[in-house]
């Protein structure tokens, strides 16, 4: 039987400025991703010279399988993510450049996508990811201190709370979004015409795969730190009335479905199991 590493998703990292966060993200990916994994870093015409220095340094020392691409002009997150998905052939993880991944993250996401052909997207737990947030649900929690030590504590906690259940969620969360290639083949890429430079594209994609009979799930044995808004955020890419209007024009039921999910909070029991296990290990998230 082939190892899980043989079928790992490719990793696509769109980047724009924020050199310190980008460097930390790439460092965490290099430290925790099996050698030979396809990692595609796409610079969206960054204007900060320090970002170019970070990327040049990583070109010199990156593992085999890494590729560094650059847009000739700034295209925005949606088009850059689409370029990454076109550059890869199998399952893919779109990873924000303001994240820090933890040991086993990619194996876990790959295992989740492979668990059921009906799974289209998988989102890990995080400190700052709306419905995927820990410890406070739908809140911006501070990043855990000492990420390397936390990653080990997380692995121990996951072993204590049993096998992942991959609960369904109404939408993927874009900070770290694993996508099955068969879902891309079925419903297409992100909609650049409707969502322009960003925000709302992952929600639209999630609704399209649901309409096609597939599921968005929480990969509930993986955690990825999300610093939030450090890369594409300075361009003004944030939720606004226009983003919601464009989304609702296509998916009128979206808001009600998400609101019902939040009100019911079906992740509460799983969240508490994990927090209890971390507490027993002496780890506090906030």
C-alpha positions as a LaTeX table, in Angstrom:
\begin{tabular}{lrrr}
\hline
Residue & $x$ (\AA) & $y$ (\AA) & $z$ (\AA) \\
\hline
Unk1 & 0.00 & 0.00 & 0.00 \\
Unk2 & 1.31 & 3.45 & $-0.89$ \\
Unk3 & 2.25 & 5.69 & 2.05 \\
Unk4 & 0.16 & 8.73 & 2.82 \\
Unk5 & 3.18 & 10.86 & 1.82 \\
Unk6 & 2.84 & 9.49 & $-1.73$ \\
Unk7 & $-0.54$ & 11.15 & $-2.07$ \\
Unk8 & 0.02 & 14.34 & $-0.09$ \\
Unk9 & $-1.67$ & 17.47 & $-1.41$ \\
Unk10 & 0.44 & 20.13 & $-3.05$ \\
Unk11 & 0.83 & 23.34 & $-1.06$ \\
Unk12 & 0.16 & 26.71 & $-2.72$ \\
Unk13 & 1.19 & 29.86 & $-0.84$ \\
Unk14 & 0.12 & 33.19 & $-2.38$ \\
Unk15 & 2.30 & 35.98 & $-0.99$ \\
Unk16 & 2.23 & 39.76 & $-0.99$ \\
Unk17 & 4.66 & 41.74 & 1.18 \\
Unk18 & 4.68 & 40.96 & 4.97 \\
Unk19 & 8.23 & 39.53 & 4.77 \\
Unk20 & 8.56 & 38.55 & 8.42 \\
Unk21 & 5.31 & 36.58 & 8.41 \\
Unk22 & 6.14 & 35.01 & 5.03 \\
Unk23 & 9.54 & 33.89 & 6.31 \\
Unk24 & 7.95 & 32.33 & 9.39 \\
Unk25 & 5.34 & 30.57 & 7.31 \\
Unk26 & 7.91 & 29.09 & 4.93 \\
Unk27 & 10.10 & 28.06 & 7.85 \\
Unk28 & 7.22 & 26.17 & 9.43 \\
Unk29 & 6.28 & 24.49 & 6.14 \\
Unk30 & 9.89 & 23.42 & 5.52 \\
Unk31 & 10.21 & 22.03 & 9.05 \\
Unk32 & 6.97 & 20.06 & 9.07 \\
Unk33 & 6.35 & 18.90 & 5.49 \\
Unk34 & 7.79 & 15.64 & 4.10 \\
Unk35 & 10.70 & 16.04 & 1.71 \\
Unk36 & 9.64 & 16.02 & $-1.92$ \\
Unk37 & 6.25 & 17.60 & $-1.29$ \\
Unk38 & 5.25 & 20.02 & $-4.01$ \\
Unk39 & 5.22 & 23.54 & $-2.56$ \\
Unk40 & 4.41 & 26.44 & $-4.89$ \\
Unk41 & 5.06 & 29.95 & $-3.59$ \\
Unk42 & 3.61 & 32.71 & $-5.77$ \\
Unk43 & 4.71 & 36.31 & $-5.23$ \\
Unk44 & 1.86 & 38.60 & $-6.27$ \\
Unk45 & 4.16 & 41.45 & $-7.38$ \\
Unk46 & 5.21 & 42.42 & $-3.85$ \\
Unk47 & 6.34 & 46.02 & $-3.44$ \\
Unk48 & 8.42 & 45.49 & $-0.29$ \\
Unk49 & 12.11 & 44.82 & $-1.13$ \\
Unk50 & 12.45 & 42.78 & 2.06 \\
Unk51 & 9.92 & 40.30 & 0.67 \\
Unk52 & 12.08 & 39.81 & $-2.42$ \\
Unk53 & 15.06 & 39.15 & $-0.12$ \\
Unk54 & 13.11 & 36.54 & 1.84 \\
Unk55 & 12.04 & 34.79 & $-1.36$ \\
Unk56 & 15.57 & 34.87 & $-2.80$ \\
Unk57 & 16.89 & 33.29 & 0.40 \\
Unk58 & 14.29 & 30.53 & 0.26 \\
Unk59 & 15.05 & 29.84 & $-3.40$ \\
Unk60 & 18.61 & 29.06 & $-2.33$ \\
Unk61 & 17.76 & 26.74 & 0.54 \\
Unk62 & 14.32 & 25.25 & $-0.15$ \\
Unk63 & 13.73 & 21.52 & $-0.27$ \\
Unk64 & 13.40 & 19.69 & $-3.56$ \\
Unk65 & 9.86 & 20.00 & $-4.89$ \\
Unk66 & 9.56 & 23.71 & $-4.07$ \\
Unk67 & 8.84 & 26.18 & $-6.86$ \\
Unk68 & 8.84 & 29.97 & $-6.73$ \\
Unk69 & 6.67 & 31.86 & $-9.20$ \\
Unk70 & 6.01 & 35.57 & $-9.58$ \\
Unk71 & 3.12 & 37.49 & $-11.10$ \\
Unk72 & 4.30 & 40.21 & $-13.45$ \\
Unk73 & 1.65 & 42.51 & $-12.00$ \\
Unk74 & $-0.45$ & 42.40 & $-8.87$ \\
Unk75 & $-3.46$ & 40.15 & $-9.53$ \\
Unk76 & $-4.92$ & 39.80 & $-6.04$ \\
Unk77 & $-5.49$ & 36.72 & $-3.97$ \\
Unk78 & $-8.21$ & 35.06 & $-6.06$ \\
Unk79 & $-6.30$ & 35.05 & $-9.34$ \\
Unk80 & $-3.07$ & 34.09 & $-7.59$ \\
Unk81 & $-4.74$ & 31.16 & $-5.84$ \\
Unk82 & $-6.24$ & 30.07 & $-9.16$ \\
Unk83 & $-2.81$ & 30.21 & $-10.77$ \\
Unk84 & $-1.54$ & 27.93 & $-8.03$ \\
Unk85 & $-4.36$ & 25.46 & $-8.53$ \\
Unk86 & $-3.64$ & 25.40 & $-12.27$ \\
Unk87 & 0.06 & 24.83 & $-11.61$ \\
Unk88 & $-0.67$ & 21.68 & $-9.59$ \\
Unk89 & $-2.34$ & 18.43 & $-10.60$ \\
Unk90 & $-3.67$ & 16.68 & $-7.51$ \\
Unk91 & $-5.28$ & 17.73 & $-4.24$ \\
Unk92 & $-4.08$ & 21.11 & $-3.06$ \\
Unk93 & $-3.86$ & 23.18 & 0.11 \\
Unk94 & $-4.19$ & 26.94 & $-0.25$ \\
Unk95 & $-2.15$ & 28.33 & 2.64 \\
Unk96 & $-2.07$ & 31.98 & 3.65 \\
Unk97 & 1.41 & 33.44 & 4.07 \\
Unk98 & 0.49 & 34.68 & 7.57 \\
Unk99 & 0.14 & 31.18 & 9.02 \\
Unk100 & 2.40 & 28.86 & 11.00 \\
Unk101 & 1.79 & 25.16 & 10.39 \\
Unk102 & 2.41 & 22.41 & 12.93 \\
Unk103 & 3.95 & 18.95 & 12.72 \\
Unk104 & 1.79 & 16.51 & 10.78 \\
Unk105 & $-0.52$ & 19.19 & 9.39 \\
Unk106 & $-0.26$ & 18.18 & 5.72 \\
Unk107 & $-0.46$ & 14.46 & 6.38 \\
Unk108 & $-3.57$ & 15.13 & 8.46 \\
Unk109 & $-5.23$ & 17.23 & 5.78 \\
Unk110 & $-4.35$ & 14.67 & 3.10 \\
Unk111 & $-5.78$ & 11.88 & 5.23 \\
Unk112 & $-8.97$ & 13.88 & 5.70 \\
Unk113 & $-9.49$ & 14.46 & 1.96 \\
Unk114 & $-8.82$ & 10.78 & 1.27 \\
Unk115 & $-11.26$ & 9.59 & 3.95 \\
Unk116 & $-14.37$ & 10.07 & 1.81 \\
Unk117 & $-14.81$ & 10.85 & $-1.87$ \\
Unk118 & $-17.64$ & 13.22 & $-0.91$ \\
Unk119 & $-15.23$ & 15.52 & 0.96 \\
Unk120 & $-14.46$ & 18.54 & $-1.19$ \\
Unk121 & $-12.70$ & 20.84 & 1.29 \\
Unk122 & $-11.05$ & 20.47 & 4.68 \\
Unk123 & $-10.24$ & 23.26 & 7.14 \\
Unk124 & $-8.09$ & 22.74 & 10.28 \\
Unk125 & $-8.61$ & 24.19 & 13.72 \\
Unk126 & $-6.90$ & 27.52 & 14.34 \\
Unk127 & $-6.75$ & 30.45 & 16.73 \\
Unk128 & $-8.22$ & 32.85 & 14.16 \\
Unk129 & $-10.59$ & 31.21 & 11.71 \\
Unk130 & $-14.21$ & 32.03 & 12.53 \\
Unk131 & $-16.11$ & 28.73 & 12.87 \\
Unk132 & $-12.80$ & 26.82 & 13.10 \\
Unk133 & $-11.46$ & 28.90 & 16.01 \\
Unk134 & $-10.15$ & 27.60 & 19.34 \\
Unk135 & $-10.61$ & 28.12 & 22.22 \\
Unk136 & $-13.37$ & 30.69 & 21.63 \\
Unk137 & $-15.76$ & 29.89 & 18.80 \\
Unk138 & $-16.11$ & 32.54 & 16.07 \\
Unk139 & $-13.54$ & 34.76 & 17.76 \\
Unk140 & $-10.04$ & 36.06 & 17.10 \\
Unk141 & $-7.96$ & 34.22 & 19.70 \\
Unk142 & $-4.31$ & 35.12 & 20.27 \\
Unk143 & $-1.78$ & 32.75 & 18.68 \\
Unk144 & $-0.48$ & 30.10 & 21.09 \\
Unk145 & 2.85 & 30.96 & 22.63 \\
Unk146 & 5.92 & 28.86 & 21.77 \\
Unk147 & 4.44 & 27.28 & 18.66 \\
Unk148 & 6.96 & 24.43 & 18.46 \\
Unk149 & 6.19 & 23.26 & 21.99 \\
Unk150 & 2.48 & 23.74 & 21.40 \\
Unk151 & 2.61 & 21.56 & 18.27 \\
Unk152 & 3.91 & 18.63 & 20.30 \\
Unk153 & 1.27 & 19.19 & 23.00 \\
Unk154 & $-1.40$ & 19.28 & 20.29 \\
Unk155 & $-0.25$ & 15.91 & 18.91 \\
Unk156 & $-0.45$ & 14.39 & 22.39 \\
Unk157 & $-3.91$ & 15.87 & 22.95 \\
Unk158 & $-5.17$ & 14.50 & 19.64 \\
Unk159 & $-4.00$ & 11.02 & 20.59 \\
Unk160 & $-5.99$ & 11.29 & 23.80 \\
Unk161 & $-9.29$ & 12.37 & 22.27 \\
Unk162 & $-9.48$ & 9.59 & 19.71 \\
Unk163 & $-9.89$ & 9.41 & 15.96 \\
Unk164 & $-11.00$ & 12.46 & 13.98 \\
Unk165 & $-14.64$ & 12.61 & 12.96 \\
Unk166 & $-14.36$ & 15.25 & 10.21 \\
Unk167 & $-17.62$ & 17.04 & 11.06 \\
Unk168 & $-19.37$ & 18.90 & 8.28 \\
Unk169 & $-19.19$ & 22.69 & 8.23 \\
Unk170 & $-21.13$ & 25.05 & 5.94 \\
Unk171 & $-18.04$ & 26.65 & 4.42 \\
Unk172 & $-14.30$ & 26.25 & 4.30 \\
Unk173 & $-12.22$ & 29.00 & 5.90 \\
Unk174 & $-9.63$ & 30.43 & 3.55 \\
Unk175 & $-6.56$ & 30.78 & 5.81 \\
Unk176 & $-5.77$ & 27.10 & 5.19 \\
Unk177 & $-8.10$ & 25.37 & 2.77 \\
Unk178 & $-7.45$ & 21.84 & 1.53 \\
Unk179 & $-9.29$ & 21.10 & $-1.71$ \\
Unk180 & $-9.81$ & 17.76 & $-3.40$ \\
Unk181 & $-8.88$ & 17.86 & $-7.08$ \\
Unk182 & $-12.09$ & 16.08 & $-8.05$ \\
Unk183 & $-14.01$ & 19.01 & $-6.52$ \\
Unk184 & $-12.05$ & 21.48 & $-8.66$ \\
Unk185 & $-12.65$ & 19.33 & $-11.72$ \\
Unk186 & $-16.36$ & 19.26 & $-10.97$ \\
Unk187 & $-17.15$ & 22.89 & $-10.07$ \\
Unk188 & $-14.16$ & 24.84 & $-11.37$ \\
Unk189 & $-11.79$ & 27.31 & $-9.74$ \\
Unk190 & $-12.52$ & 30.43 & $-7.70$ \\
Unk191 & $-14.67$ & 33.00 & $-9.48$ \\
Unk192 & $-12.33$ & 35.87 & $-10.37$ \\
Unk193 & $-15.06$ & 37.84 & $-12.17$ \\
Unk194 & $-17.39$ & 37.93 & $-9.16$ \\
Unk195 & $-14.90$ & 38.23 & $-6.31$ \\
Unk196 & $-12.10$ & 40.23 & $-7.88$ \\
Unk197 & $-9.18$ & 40.71 & $-5.51$ \\
Unk198 & $-10.56$ & 38.62 & $-2.68$ \\
Unk199 & $-13.00$ & 37.75 & 0.12 \\
Unk200 & $-16.02$ & 35.60 & $-0.47$ \\
Unk201 & $-14.39$ & 33.33 & $-3.04$ \\
Unk202 & $-13.93$ & 30.38 & $-0.67$ \\
Unk203 & $-17.52$ & 30.71 & 0.55 \\
Unk204 & $-18.81$ & 30.70 & $-3.01$ \\
Unk205 & $-16.66$ & 27.67 & $-3.82$ \\
Unk206 & $-17.93$ & 25.89 & $-0.70$ \\
Unk207 & $-21.56$ & 26.54 & $-1.66$ \\
Unk208 & $-20.92$ & 25.33 & $-5.20$ \\
Unk209 & $-19.48$ & 22.02 & $-4.00$ \\
Unk210 & $-22.41$ & 21.57 & $-1.60$ \\
Unk211 & $-24.81$ & 22.10 & $-4.49$ \\
Unk212 & $-22.89$ & 19.40 & $-6.35$ \\
Unk213 & $-23.45$ & 16.92 & $-3.50$ \\
Unk214 & $-20.05$ & 17.21 & $-1.80$ \\
Unk215 & $-19.11$ & 18.30 & 1.71 \\
Unk216 & $-16.94$ & 20.86 & 3.47 \\
Unk217 & $-15.48$ & 19.44 & 6.67 \\
Unk218 & $-13.41$ & 20.42 & 9.67 \\
Unk219 & $-10.16$ & 18.44 & 9.83 \\
Unk220 & $-10.49$ & 18.10 & 13.58 \\
Unk221 & $-7.07$ & 16.59 & 14.31 \\
Unk222 & $-5.00$ & 19.39 & 12.71 \\
Unk223 & $-4.20$ & 22.88 & 14.00 \\
Unk224 & $-2.65$ & 25.77 & 12.04 \\
Unk225 & $-1.79$ & 29.13 & 13.58 \\
Unk226 & $-3.27$ & 32.11 & 11.73 \\
Unk227 & $-1.82$ & 35.53 & 12.50 \\
Unk228 & $-4.46$ & 37.22 & 10.35 \\
Unk229 & $-4.41$ & 40.02 & 7.79 \\
Unk230 & $-0.64$ & 40.37 & 7.52 \\
Unk231 & $-0.15$ & 39.64 & 3.81 \\
Unk232 & $-3.07$ & 40.55 & 1.53 \\
Unk233 & $-4.86$ & 42.39 & 4.35 \\
Unk234 & $-3.01$ & 45.70 & 3.83 \\
Unk235 & $-4.52$ & 45.87 & 0.34 \\
Unk236 & $-7.90$ & 46.37 & 1.96 \\
Unk237 & $-9.05$ & 42.80 & 1.41 \\
Unk238 & $-11.58$ & 42.38 & 4.16 \\
Unk239 & $-15.25$ & 41.46 & 4.41 \\
Unk240 & $-17.51$ & 44.33 & 3.46 \\
Unk241 & $-21.05$ & 44.92 & 2.29 \\
Unk242 & $-19.99$ & 44.42 & $-1.32$ \\
Unk243 & $-18.46$ & 41.02 & $-0.58$ \\
Unk244 & $-21.63$ & 39.83 & 1.13 \\
Unk245 & $-23.88$ & 41.24 & $-1.57$ \\
Unk246 & $-21.95$ & 39.44 & $-4.30$ \\
Unk247 & $-22.04$ & 36.20 & $-2.34$ \\
Unk248 & $-25.75$ & 36.44 & $-1.54$ \\
Unk249 & $-26.60$ & 37.33 & $-5.12$ \\
Unk250 & $-25.52$ & 33.83 & $-6.05$ \\
Unk251 & $-26.32$ & 31.96 & $-2.82$ \\
Unk252 & $-29.30$ & 33.63 & $-1.09$ \\
Unk253 & $-29.41$ & 30.97 & 1.64 \\
Unk254 & $-25.75$ & 31.30 & 2.63 \\
Unk255 & $-26.18$ & 33.70 & 5.54 \\
Unk256 & $-29.03$ & 31.75 & 7.10 \\
Unk257 & $-27.17$ & 28.46 & 6.81 \\
Unk258 & $-24.09$ & 29.85 & 8.51 \\
Unk259 & $-26.14$ & 31.62 & 11.18 \\
Unk260 & $-27.99$ & 28.38 & 11.96 \\
Unk261 & $-24.68$ & 26.51 & 12.23 \\
Unk262 & $-23.29$ & 29.09 & 14.64 \\
Unk263 & $-26.46$ & 29.05 & 16.74 \\
Unk264 & $-26.40$ & 25.25 & 16.99 \\
Unk265 & $-22.61$ & 25.05 & 17.41 \\
Unk266 & $-22.30$ & 21.32 & 16.65 \\
Unk267 & $-18.52$ & 21.53 & 17.19 \\
Unk268 & $-18.88$ & 22.43 & 20.87 \\
Unk269 & $-18.40$ & 18.91 & 22.27 \\
Unk270 & $-15.36$ & 18.18 & 20.10 \\
Unk271 & $-13.88$ & 21.58 & 20.93 \\
Unk272 & $-14.29$ & 20.93 & 24.66 \\
Unk273 & $-12.72$ & 17.46 & 24.39 \\
Unk274 & $-9.63$ & 19.02 & 22.83 \\
Unk275 & $-9.45$ & 21.87 & 25.33 \\
Unk276 & $-9.76$ & 19.41 & 28.22 \\
Unk277 & $-6.94$ & 17.29 & 26.79 \\
Unk278 & $-4.73$ & 20.33 & 26.34 \\
Unk279 & $-5.54$ & 21.46 & 29.87 \\
Unk280 & $-4.49$ & 18.07 & 31.25 \\
Unk281 & $-1.22$ & 18.51 & 29.35 \\
Unk282 & $-0.74$ & 21.91 & 30.98 \\
Unk283 & $-1.30$ & 23.87 & 27.77 \\
Unk284 & $-3.57$ & 26.90 & 27.66 \\
Unk285 & $-4.56$ & 28.45 & 24.34 \\
Unk286 & $-5.65$ & 31.77 & 25.83 \\
\hline
\end{tabular}
